[in-house]
Amino acid sequence: MINLQNSWLLSVMSPETLAEVMPNFLPTLIAIPFVAGFLCWLIEKVDERLPRWIAVLSMFVTFLLTLLLWQHSTYVDATAIASAATTDLVWQTEFIRPWIPKIGISFHLALDGISLLMVSLTALLGVMAVGCSWGEIQRRVGFFHLNLLWSLGGVIGVFLAIDLFLFFFFWEMMLVPIYFLIALWGHDSVCGKTKEQAATKFFIYTQVSGLIMLVGILILVNAYFAQTGSISFAYQNLLTVDLGSYEYAVMLLFFIGFAVKLPIMPFHGWLPDAHAQAPTAGSVDLAGILIKTAAYGLIRFVLPFFPAASAEFAPIAITLGSIGIFYGAWLAFMQTDIKRLLAYTSISHMGFVVLAIYAGTLLSLQGLVIQMLAHGLSSAALFIMAGQLYERLHTRDLTVMGGMWGQMRYFAPLMMFFCAALLGIPGTGNFVGEFLILLGSFAHFPWYVVIATASLVLAGLYSLILIHKALFGSVSKDAIGQALRNKQTETQSAHEKNLDRIVVSFKDLGKRELSLLVTLAAGLIWLGLYPQPFLNATNQPMQWIEQSYSYQPVLTTPDVDMVAGMNGAASMNDVAGMSGINSSIHAQLPSVPTVVELSDITQAPTLPEATLTAPVLTPAAIQGGDE
Amino acid sequence: MNQLFTSVAYLHPFVPILAIVLAVLVIMLVTSVKRSHVLNATLAVIGLNIGMFSLIAQMFGYWDVTATATFLEQSGHLFSIDKYAQFNMLVVFVCSLACVTLCYAYIDQYQDHKDELYMLILLSTTGALLMTASTHIASFFMSLELMSVPIYGMLAYTFSRNKSLESGLKYLVLSAAASATLLMGMALLFSQVGSLEFADIGQKLPQLFASGDISQAQLMVVVGFVLMLFATAFKLSAAPFHAWTPDVYEGAPAPIATFLGSVTKVAMMAVVVRFFLLSQGMGLEPIKTLLLVIATLSILFGNLLALRQTNLKRLLAYSSIAHIGYALVILISINAAAPMPMNMYMAVYALTTIGAFGVITLMSSPFHSVEDAGNLDHYQGLFWRRPILTAVLVMMMLSLAGIPLTAGFITKFYAVLASVQGKQWFLAAMIILGSAIGLYYYLRVILTLFKRPKDTIEFDAAWHWGIQAGGVMVMVVTFLVFYLGVLPSEFIELATNAKLLVPY
């Protein structure tokens, strides 16, 4: 029916009128989940099942809207342009209304290829999240869907908001519903932590990081005020701010704000608890979409606002990211709780994301998009499967599972497929993403890339242990039930106290469950086999980000360099993001005296330009080969 | 005759205040003829409404009083009804009206006299209104006492409850001590500066501090300011002068706690801002440092001590200490030209307090004489019985925590903005730290509301609370908190226009 409506919409509208209404799509994208969520709550009293239908329909309509937007966008084929001619900041569609004009805040939404893909992902996973909680959530259905949809609406807001106040508004707002999702419908953990504790921990971590970012935003706005005499929170205005010596500090404030949500290694404390103890829909929401907002924030705000400081900071960020890759992978391997295992794999994968962002070449940034989409789909699928397992076995404990291979016709192979996707088997989107990231980062950070590549072995390890423990072996369902009852004394949580009455079953996937997973699998395969449309969509905005990130520090190098002298020169090496290249040059010429280094730097403007434009050409070559 | 008329015209800006004074007199007369709870409550509400609407008429230009107002500025004066005073007066009016509304249902079944409570509330409101306009130390002190003295009576009004009596007595003793400290400070200041007018002091201070080395006179001025600061910090319940707050809040009848948390705080903060900015006391390094210490301690003590509270009234008392800390951060960061963040902060804080205490009052109203619904577990699982009342309390908690879609978010945003603009990095960090700790207990309250209900229900709101005056008022406040959080533009405009009149 919706399809019909849309085709009707298309046939009635000429391209001109469509172009006129296009901006109104943006607030509509945000409004649909909010309105539908509220409806769910109201209608709960009438009928228990209606909220589910309203929720799934609303997310589906949102998804169709994004497809419509995509269909009517004119993305130039990435293979066609290799020149840097169109590297300005261009929005596909914009929507502006004054909001708090007194301090230059407007309700400013804008859409480009990156945000479009992210919103589509959000809407798609929104459908999945509603779908997977169809059987799981039986209490307070309306209020559950209110929270779920509002959090999704908040996330869509984050992806579309381009006024920094508005962005912060959505950024903070999307957390409240998720807090309720975890605190009211979550699971108490086996090791005695209640869902309320997990939810509170998540909320405090993210709120504080948000406030730290707010200080950064306000310093930025203040600097703009000092330079121009007017207050503005608009993205394009704040891009012009010259922060001077504050830049590094403000960049750090932003970075912490995003790093907690991503999460990067020392800030990840909330993630395993929140992921593991959230209801399935909450986990899908968290792992699939929410942590992508942080990556989005880093490329949308941190890189363009603070190019020089980001470049200077890149080695530290990438080191943290690399530690996260190993740390996450290793801890994932050690887990016995299937959802905690999946949560730690997210930390590991986000390490790749950090590497991609701070390498900042077009290739790595393009890889980042694919990686985010693929990770969103695959981790959502695995969390959904973990939820389905829990519905059947009433446990998430890997040590008592097993024997499902052969017993469950569809479940086992699908699980195997998604595990394979998680470790990045060619043919899935994860492979393309990781490959592009590693390739694109190699020029700037060869050693980190080598280390990160080595970590893929660990990815194999945790994926295989998951498959092995959950699917193989010869454990009968009675044995699982018995094991659970024996474990009852150890597991203290209230939810599992009445295990005696629980029947363990190996019931295979129903049609609803199957269709959810097949959709996700299809998406992954599409990403893996033909990622070109996605790369086209993000090509132009990513080119702009790459330009604003990597070129500026190089151009400013000589001026600062003259003043800074010898010590400054050494650090400017890093600013140019060239340390890797330079060190490899010096490795070949060990006898070069240090004086040459200085002259080397003063010539920097010509040298890096040559090396940095090179990657712009490469994606075309690679993707051409892919077809 | 003509002259009489013109001099009466000079009173036009004071009509809102006079209306209330008249209402007090009328209620007193009516009470002496016939005691009728409904009649007296109605009279109080009418008086407040006349005052409020005449104020609104003056504020928005329907009733032009600028001519007389300028005359008053030029003559030597005790009060200045400037935009700043009008804004804060409006807030005081709204809060006071809310308190009277809450009082009605709360006190209705009280076994003793009920009418005097309204007289006390109106008297105290008069003091609060005058405080927001005080520009002179004498008027400052007189109106402060006019506000405080009735509160002793109000706190102890339900004297059949031990705790109510205790809180009244506690407040009486400590408040008197604070007043004495304030007087001492004023005296010291006057002895050196020779003036009692805020702006006058502000003009004379720079001469006094022109010389580099520390003189006796300078020392005495600083000590005077410090004493006054401590006394005001006590009235604002800022740490380390906060010890009375939780006890008094807990013991006070819920609507009176509402009054204490909203009206007195707004009025006190209004006069503090006016005094310290106009008299240039903020320019003195020791005062600024002390304020910084007081703000930091308030944020830390308030939030940390609230963490383990099991009583909602005590928890709100500690949260009020923390919020005064945030407000003081604003005070440190702003200057006399732009008191706008403070206007907004206190107005929204007062609204939120009314909402939160309003829920407590509604829960306790049918059980007035026994005890108030203070304990957190009285609220366990409230959501499943009273979803809308719960929504009100959740909204207030989120607003206190400063979460988007509530007015508290906008004011917290402005608090951080003020501290960043004032380059007070340490205080900005303190706001963040305080909010982090604060979230924990606000969330705990919210979670309690959604828990499985207890088997025995000790307290519950009246069956039809939603159509009672108090219930409607609380819902309107909730809507306002939501509205100001989403579309704050007009409100910001209003608060920005509420400029402090700087005579020099």
CSV table of C-alpha atoms in Angstrom, one decimal, chain A residues 287-620:
chain,number,residue,atom,x,y,z
A,287,ALA,CA,25.3,-1.4,18.2
A,288,GLY,CA,23.8,-0.8,14.8
A,289,ILE,CA,23.1,2.9,14.9
A,290,LEU,CA,24.0,4.7,18.0
A,291,ILE,CA,27.7,4.2,18.0
A,292,LYS,CA,27.7,5.3,14.3
A,293,THR,CA,26.6,8.7,15.4
A,294,ALA,CA,30.0,9.2,17.1
A,295,ALA,CA,31.9,8.2,13.9
A,296,TYR,CA,29.6,10.5,12.0
A,297,GLY,CA,30.3,13.3,14.4
A,298,LEU,CA,34.1,12.8,14.1
A,299,ILE,CA,34.1,13.1,10.3
A,300,ARG,CA,31.4,15.8,10.1
A,301,PHE,CA,32.7,18.1,12.9
A,302,VAL,CA,36.1,17.2,14.3
A,303,LEU,CA,38.0,16.8,11.0
A,304,PRO,CA,36.7,19.9,9.2
A,305,PHE,CA,36.7,22.1,12.3
A,306,PHE,CA,40.1,21.3,13.6
A,307,PRO,CA,42.1,20.0,10.7
A,308,ALA,CA,45.5,20.9,12.0
A,309,ALA,CA,44.9,19.8,15.6
A,310,SER,CA,43.3,16.6,14.3
A,311,ALA,CA,46.3,15.8,12.2
A,312,GLU,CA,48.6,16.4,15.2
A,313,PHE,CA,46.4,14.3,17.3
A,314,ALA,CA,46.0,11.5,14.7
A,315,PRO,CA,48.9,9.3,15.9
A,316,ILE,CA,47.5,9.3,19.4
A,317,ALA,CA,43.9,8.6,18.3
A,318,ILE,CA,45.1,5.8,16.0
A,319,THR,CA,47.2,4.3,18.8
A,320,LEU,CA,44.1,4.3,21.0
A,321,GLY,CA,42.1,2.8,18.1
A,322,SER,CA,44.7,0.0,17.6
A,323,ILE,CA,44.8,-0.8,21.2
A,324,GLY,CA,41.0,-1.0,21.0
A,325,ILE,CA,41.1,-3.4,18.1
A,326,PHE,CA,43.2,-5.9,20.0
A,327,TYR,CA,41.7,-5.2,23.4
A,328,GLY,CA,38.1,-5.6,22.1
A,329,ALA,CA,39.0,-8.7,20.1
A,330,TRP,CA,40.8,-10.4,23.0
A,331,LEU,CA,38.1,-9.6,25.5
A,332,ALA,CA,35.4,-10.8,23.0
A,333,PHE,CA,37.2,-14.1,22.8
A,334,MET,CA,37.2,-14.4,26.6
A,335,GLN,CA,33.5,-13.9,27.1
A,336,THR,CA,31.0,-16.6,27.9
A,337,ASP,CA,27.9,-14.3,27.5
A,338,ILE,CA,27.0,-14.2,23.8
A,339,LYS,CA,25.8,-10.6,24.0
A,340,ARG,CA,28.9,-9.4,25.8
A,341,LEU,CA,31.0,-11.1,23.2
A,342,LEU,CA,29.3,-9.2,20.5
A,343,ALA,CA,29.6,-6.0,22.5
A,344,TYR,CA,33.3,-6.4,22.6
A,345,THR,CA,33.6,-7.1,18.9
A,346,SER,CA,32.0,-3.6,18.5
A,347,ILE,CA,34.9,-2.1,20.3
A,348,SER,CA,37.3,-3.9,18.1
A,349,HIS,CA,35.6,-2.8,14.9
A,350,MET,CA,35.4,0.8,16.1
A,351,GLY,CA,39.2,0.7,16.2
A,352,PHE,CA,39.1,0.3,12.5
A,353,VAL,CA,36.8,3.2,12.3
A,354,VAL,CA,39.2,5.5,14.2
A,355,LEU,CA,42.0,4.4,11.9
A,356,ALA,CA,39.9,5.2,8.9
A,357,ILE,CA,38.9,8.6,10.2
A,358,TYR,CA,42.3,9.9,11.2
A,359,ALA,CA,44.1,8.5,8.2
A,360,GLY,CA,41.7,10.8,6.4
A,361,THR,CA,42.4,9.8,2.8
A,362,LEU,CA,39.4,9.6,0.4
A,363,LEU,CA,39.9,5.8,0.2
A,364,SER,CA,39.9,5.2,3.9
A,365,LEU,CA,36.9,7.5,4.4
A,366,GLN,CA,35.0,5.7,1.7
A,367,GLY,CA,35.9,2.5,3.4
A,368,LEU,CA,34.7,3.9,6.6
A,369,VAL,CA,31.2,4.4,5.2
A,370,ILE,CA,31.0,0.8,3.9
A,371,GLN,CA,32.4,-0.4,7.2
A,372,MET,CA,29.8,1.5,9.2
A,373,LEU,CA,26.9,0.2,7.1
A,374,ALA,CA,28.2,-3.3,7.1
A,375,HIS,CA,29.0,-3.3,10.8
A,376,GLY,CA,25.5,-1.9,11.4
A,377,LEU,CA,23.9,-4.7,9.5
A,378,SER,CA,26.0,-7.5,10.7
A,379,SER,CA,26.1,-6.6,14.4
A,380,ALA,CA,22.4,-5.9,14.3
A,381,ALA,CA,21.8,-9.3,12.8
A,382,LEU,CA,23.9,-11.0,15.4
A,383,PHE,CA,22.2,-9.2,18.3
A,384,ILE,CA,18.9,-10.2,16.8
A,385,MET,CA,20.1,-13.8,16.6
A,386,ALA,CA,21.3,-13.7,20.2
A,387,GLY,CA,17.9,-12.4,21.2
A,388,GLN,CA,16.3,-15.3,19.3
A,389,LEU,CA,18.6,-17.8,21.0
A,390,TYR,CA,17.6,-16.3,24.4
A,391,GLU,CA,13.9,-16.7,23.6
A,392,ARG,CA,14.5,-20.4,22.9
A,393,LEU,CA,17.2,-21.3,25.4
A,394,HIS,CA,16.6,-18.8,28.1
A,395,THR,CA,20.2,-18.3,28.5
A,396,ARG,CA,23.0,-16.3,26.9
A,397,ASP,CA,25.7,-18.4,28.4
A,398,LEU,CA,27.8,-19.9,25.7
A,399,THR,CA,29.2,-22.6,28.0
A,400,VAL,CA,25.9,-24.5,28.2
A,401,MET,CA,25.0,-24.0,24.5
A,402,GLY,CA,25.7,-26.3,21.6
A,403,GLY,CA,24.3,-28.8,19.3
A,404,MET,CA,22.1,-26.5,17.3
A,405,TRP,CA,23.7,-27.4,14.0
A,406,GLY,CA,21.4,-29.9,12.3
A,407,GLN,CA,18.7,-29.2,14.8
A,408,MET,CA,17.7,-25.8,13.5
A,409,ARG,CA,17.6,-25.7,9.8
A,410,TYR,CA,17.7,-22.0,9.1
A,411,PHE,CA,19.2,-20.6,12.3
A,412,ALA,CA,22.5,-22.3,12.2
A,413,PRO,CA,23.6,-21.4,8.7
A,414,LEU,CA,22.5,-17.9,9.0
A,415,MET,CA,24.4,-17.5,12.2
A,416,MET,CA,27.4,-18.9,10.5
A,417,PHE,CA,27.0,-16.4,7.7
A,418,PHE,CA,26.8,-13.4,10.0
A,419,CYS,CA,29.8,-14.6,12.0
A,420,ALA,CA,31.7,-14.9,8.7
A,421,ALA,CA,30.6,-11.4,7.9
A,422,LEU,CA,31.7,-10.2,11.2
A,423,LEU,CA,35.2,-11.5,10.6
A,424,GLY,CA,35.2,-10.0,7.2
A,425,ILE,CA,34.9,-12.8,4.6
A,426,PRO,CA,35.2,-11.5,1.0
A,427,GLY,CA,31.7,-11.2,-0.5
A,428,THR,CA,30.4,-9.4,2.5
A,429,GLY,CA,30.4,-5.6,3.1
A,430,ASN,CA,32.7,-5.9,6.1
A,431,PHE,CA,35.4,-7.2,3.8
A,432,VAL,CA,35.1,-4.3,1.5
A,433,GLY,CA,35.0,-1.8,4.3
A,434,GLU,CA,38.1,-3.2,6.1
A,435,PHE,CA,40.0,-3.6,2.9
A,436,LEU,CA,39.4,-0.1,1.8
A,437,ILE,CA,40.3,1.3,5.2
A,438,LEU,CA,43.5,-0.7,5.4
A,439,LEU,CA,44.5,0.2,1.9
A,440,GLY,CA,43.6,3.9,2.3
A,441,SER,CA,45.5,4.2,5.6
A,442,PHE,CA,48.6,2.4,4.5
A,443,ALA,CA,50.2,5.5,2.9
A,444,HIS,CA,50.1,7.5,6.1
A,445,PHE,CA,50.3,4.9,8.8
A,446,PRO,CA,51.9,1.8,7.4
A,447,TRP,CA,52.8,0.2,10.8
A,448,TYR,CA,49.4,0.7,12.3
A,449,VAL,CA,47.9,-0.9,9.2
A,450,VAL,CA,50.2,-3.9,9.6
A,451,ILE,CA,49.2,-4.3,13.2
A,452,ALA,CA,45.5,-3.8,12.5
A,453,THR,CA,45.7,-6.4,9.7
A,454,ALA,CA,47.2,-8.8,12.1
A,455,SER,CA,44.2,-8.4,14.4
A,456,LEU,CA,42.0,-9.9,11.8
A,457,VAL,CA,43.4,-13.2,13.0
A,458,LEU,CA,41.8,-12.5,16.4
A,459,ALA,CA,38.6,-11.6,14.6
A,460,GLY,CA,38.6,-15.1,13.2
A,461,LEU,CA,39.2,-16.4,16.7
A,462,TYR,CA,36.2,-14.8,18.3
A,463,SER,CA,33.9,-15.5,15.4
A,464,LEU,CA,34.9,-19.2,15.3
A,465,ILE,CA,34.6,-19.6,19.1
A,466,LEU,CA,31.1,-18.2,18.8
A,467,ILE,CA,30.1,-20.6,16.1
A,468,HIS,CA,31.9,-23.5,17.7
A,469,LYS,CA,30.3,-23.1,21.1
A,470,ALA,CA,26.8,-22.1,20.0
A,471,LEU,CA,26.3,-24.5,17.1
A,472,PHE,CA,28.5,-27.5,17.3
A,473,GLY,CA,28.9,-30.3,19.7
A,474,SER,CA,26.3,-32.8,20.7
A,475,VAL,CA,24.3,-31.1,23.4
A,476,SER,CA,20.6,-31.9,23.6
A,477,LYS,CA,18.1,-29.4,24.7
A,478,ASP,CA,17.4,-31.4,27.8
A,479,ALA,CA,21.0,-31.2,28.6
A,480,ILE,CA,20.9,-27.4,28.2
A,481,GLY,CA,17.9,-27.2,30.5
A,482,GLN,CA,19.6,-29.4,33.0
A,483,ALA,CA,22.8,-27.3,32.9
A,484,LEU,CA,20.7,-24.2,33.4
A,485,ARG,CA,19.0,-25.6,36.4
A,486,ASN,CA,22.4,-26.6,37.9
A,487,LYS,CA,23.7,-23.2,37.3
A,488,GLN,CA,20.7,-21.6,38.9
A,489,THR,CA,22.5,-21.3,42.2
A,490,GLU,CA,25.2,-19.3,40.6
A,491,THR,CA,23.0,-17.0,38.6
A,492,GLN,CA,21.4,-14.7,41.0
A,493,SER,CA,19.3,-12.5,38.8
A,494,ALA,CA,15.6,-12.3,39.4
A,495,HIS,CA,14.7,-13.1,35.8
A,496,GLU,CA,16.1,-16.6,35.9
A,497,LYS,CA,14.9,-17.7,39.3
A,498,ASN,CA,12.0,-19.7,38.0
A,499,LEU,CA,14.1,-21.8,35.6
A,500,ASP,CA,12.4,-25.0,36.6
A,501,ARG,CA,9.3,-24.1,34.7
A,502,ILE,CA,11.2,-23.0,31.6
A,503,VAL,CA,11.2,-25.3,28.6
A,504,VAL,CA,14.3,-25.2,26.4
A,505,SER,CA,13.3,-25.6,22.7
A,506,PHE,CA,15.2,-25.8,19.4
A,507,LYS,CA,12.2,-24.3,17.5
A,508,ASP,CA,13.4,-23.1,14.2
A,509,LEU,CA,13.0,-19.5,12.9
A,510,GLY,CA,9.6,-18.3,12.1
A,511,LYS,CA,8.7,-16.4,8.9
A,512,ARG,CA,9.1,-13.0,10.7
A,513,GLU,CA,12.4,-13.9,12.2
A,514,LEU,CA,13.7,-15.4,8.9
A,515,SER,CA,12.7,-12.4,6.8
A,516,LEU,CA,14.5,-10.0,9.1
A,517,LEU,CA,17.7,-11.9,8.9
A,518,VAL,CA,17.5,-12.6,5.2
A,519,THR,CA,17.0,-8.9,4.6
A,520,LEU,CA,20.1,-8.1,6.6
A,521,ALA,CA,22.1,-10.8,4.9
A,522,ALA,CA,21.0,-9.5,1.5
A,523,GLY,CA,22.2,-6.0,2.4
A,524,LEU,CA,25.5,-7.4,3.5
A,525,ILE,CA,26.0,-9.3,0.3
A,526,TRP,CA,25.0,-6.3,-1.8
A,527,LEU,CA,27.6,-4.2,0.1
A,528,GLY,CA,30.1,-6.9,-0.5
A,529,LEU,CA,29.6,-7.4,-4.2
A,530,TYR,CA,28.5,-4.1,-5.5
A,531,PRO,CA,29.4,-1.2,-3.2
A,532,GLN,CA,29.6,1.3,-6.0
A,533,PRO,CA,26.3,3.1,-5.5
A,534,PHE,CA,27.2,3.7,-1.8
A,535,LEU,CA,30.6,4.9,-2.8
A,536,ASN,CA,29.1,7.3,-5.3
A,537,ALA,CA,26.7,8.7,-2.8
A,538,THR,CA,29.4,9.6,-0.4
A,539,ASN,CA,32.1,10.5,-2.8
A,540,GLN,CA,31.6,14.2,-3.0
A,541,PRO,CA,31.2,15.0,0.7
A,542,MET,CA,34.0,12.7,1.6
A,543,GLN,CA,36.2,14.5,-0.9
A,544,TRP,CA,35.4,17.7,0.8
A,545,ILE,CA,36.2,16.3,4.2
A,546,GLU,CA,39.4,14.8,2.9
A,547,GLN,CA,40.4,18.2,1.5
A,548,SER,CA,39.6,20.2,4.5
A,549,TYR,CA,41.4,17.7,6.7
A,550,SER,CA,44.6,16.9,5.0
A,551,TYR,CA,45.4,19.9,2.9
A,552,GLN,CA,45.3,22.8,5.4
A,553,PRO,CA,48.0,21.8,7.8
A,554,VAL,CA,50.4,21.3,4.9
A,555,LEU,CA,49.7,24.8,3.6
A,556,THR,CA,50.2,26.4,7.0
A,557,THR,CA,53.3,24.4,7.8
A,558,PRO,CA,56.0,26.8,6.5
A,559,ASP,CA,54.7,29.9,8.3
A,560,VAL,CA,54.6,28.2,11.7
A,561,ASP,CA,57.7,26.4,10.9
A,562,MET,CA,59.9,29.5,10.6
A,563,VAL,CA,58.9,30.6,14.0
A,564,ALA,CA,58.9,27.3,15.7
A,565,GLY,CA,62.5,26.4,14.7
A,566,MET,CA,64.0,23.0,15.2
A,567,ASN,CA,61.7,21.6,17.8
A,568,GLY,CA,58.7,22.9,16.0
A,569,ALA,CA,59.9,21.3,12.9
A,570,ALA,CA,59.9,17.9,14.4
A,571,SER,CA,56.3,18.3,15.6
A,572,MET,CA,55.2,19.8,12.3
A,573,ASN,CA,56.2,16.5,10.8
A,574,ASP,CA,53.3,15.1,12.5
A,575,VAL,CA,51.0,17.9,11.6
A,576,ALA,CA,51.4,17.1,8.0
A,577,GLY,CA,50.4,13.6,8.8
A,578,MET,CA,53.6,12.7,7.1
A,579,SER,CA,55.5,11.1,9.9
A,580,GLY,CA,55.0,7.6,8.5
A,581,ILE,CA,56.3,8.6,5.0
A,582,ASN,CA,59.2,10.6,6.3
A,583,SER,CA,60.3,7.9,8.6
A,584,SER,CA,60.2,5.4,5.8
A,585,ILE,CA,62.4,7.7,3.7
A,586,HIS,CA,64.8,8.1,6.5
A,587,ALA,CA,64.9,4.4,7.0
A,588,GLN,CA,66.3,4.1,3.5
A,589,LEU,CA,68.8,6.9,4.0
A,590,PRO,CA,70.2,6.3,7.5
A,591,SER,CA,73.1,8.6,6.9
A,592,VAL,CA,71.1,11.7,6.3
A,593,PRO,CA,72.0,14.3,8.9
A,594,THR,CA,69.2,16.0,10.9
A,595,VAL,CA,69.7,19.3,9.2
A,596,VAL,CA,68.3,17.9,6.0
A,597,GLU,CA,65.1,17.2,7.9
A,598,LEU,CA,64.5,20.9,8.3
A,599,SER,CA,65.0,21.6,4.7
A,600,ASP,CA,62.9,18.6,4.0
A,601,ILE,CA,60.1,20.3,5.9
A,602,THR,CA,60.4,23.6,4.3
A,603,GLN,CA,59.8,22.0,1.0
A,604,ALA,CA,56.7,20.3,2.4
A,605,PRO,CA,54.1,22.2,0.4
A,606,THR,CA,55.1,20.6,-2.8
A,607,LEU,CA,56.0,17.1,-1.5
A,608,PRO,CA,52.8,16.1,0.3
A,609,GLU,CA,50.5,17.5,-2.3
A,610,ALA,CA,51.9,15.0,-4.7
A,611,THR,CA,51.6,12.1,-2.3
A,612,LEU,CA,48.2,13.1,-1.1
A,613,THR,CA,46.5,13.5,-4.4
A,614,ALA,CA,47.5,10.1,-5.4
A,615,PRO,CA,44.8,8.3,-3.3
A,616,VAL,CA,42.1,10.4,-4.9
A,617,LEU,CA,42.8,8.5,-8.1
A,618,THR,CA,43.0,5.1,-6.6
A,619,PRO,CA,39.4,4.4,-5.6
A,620,ALA,CA,38.3,4.8,-9.2
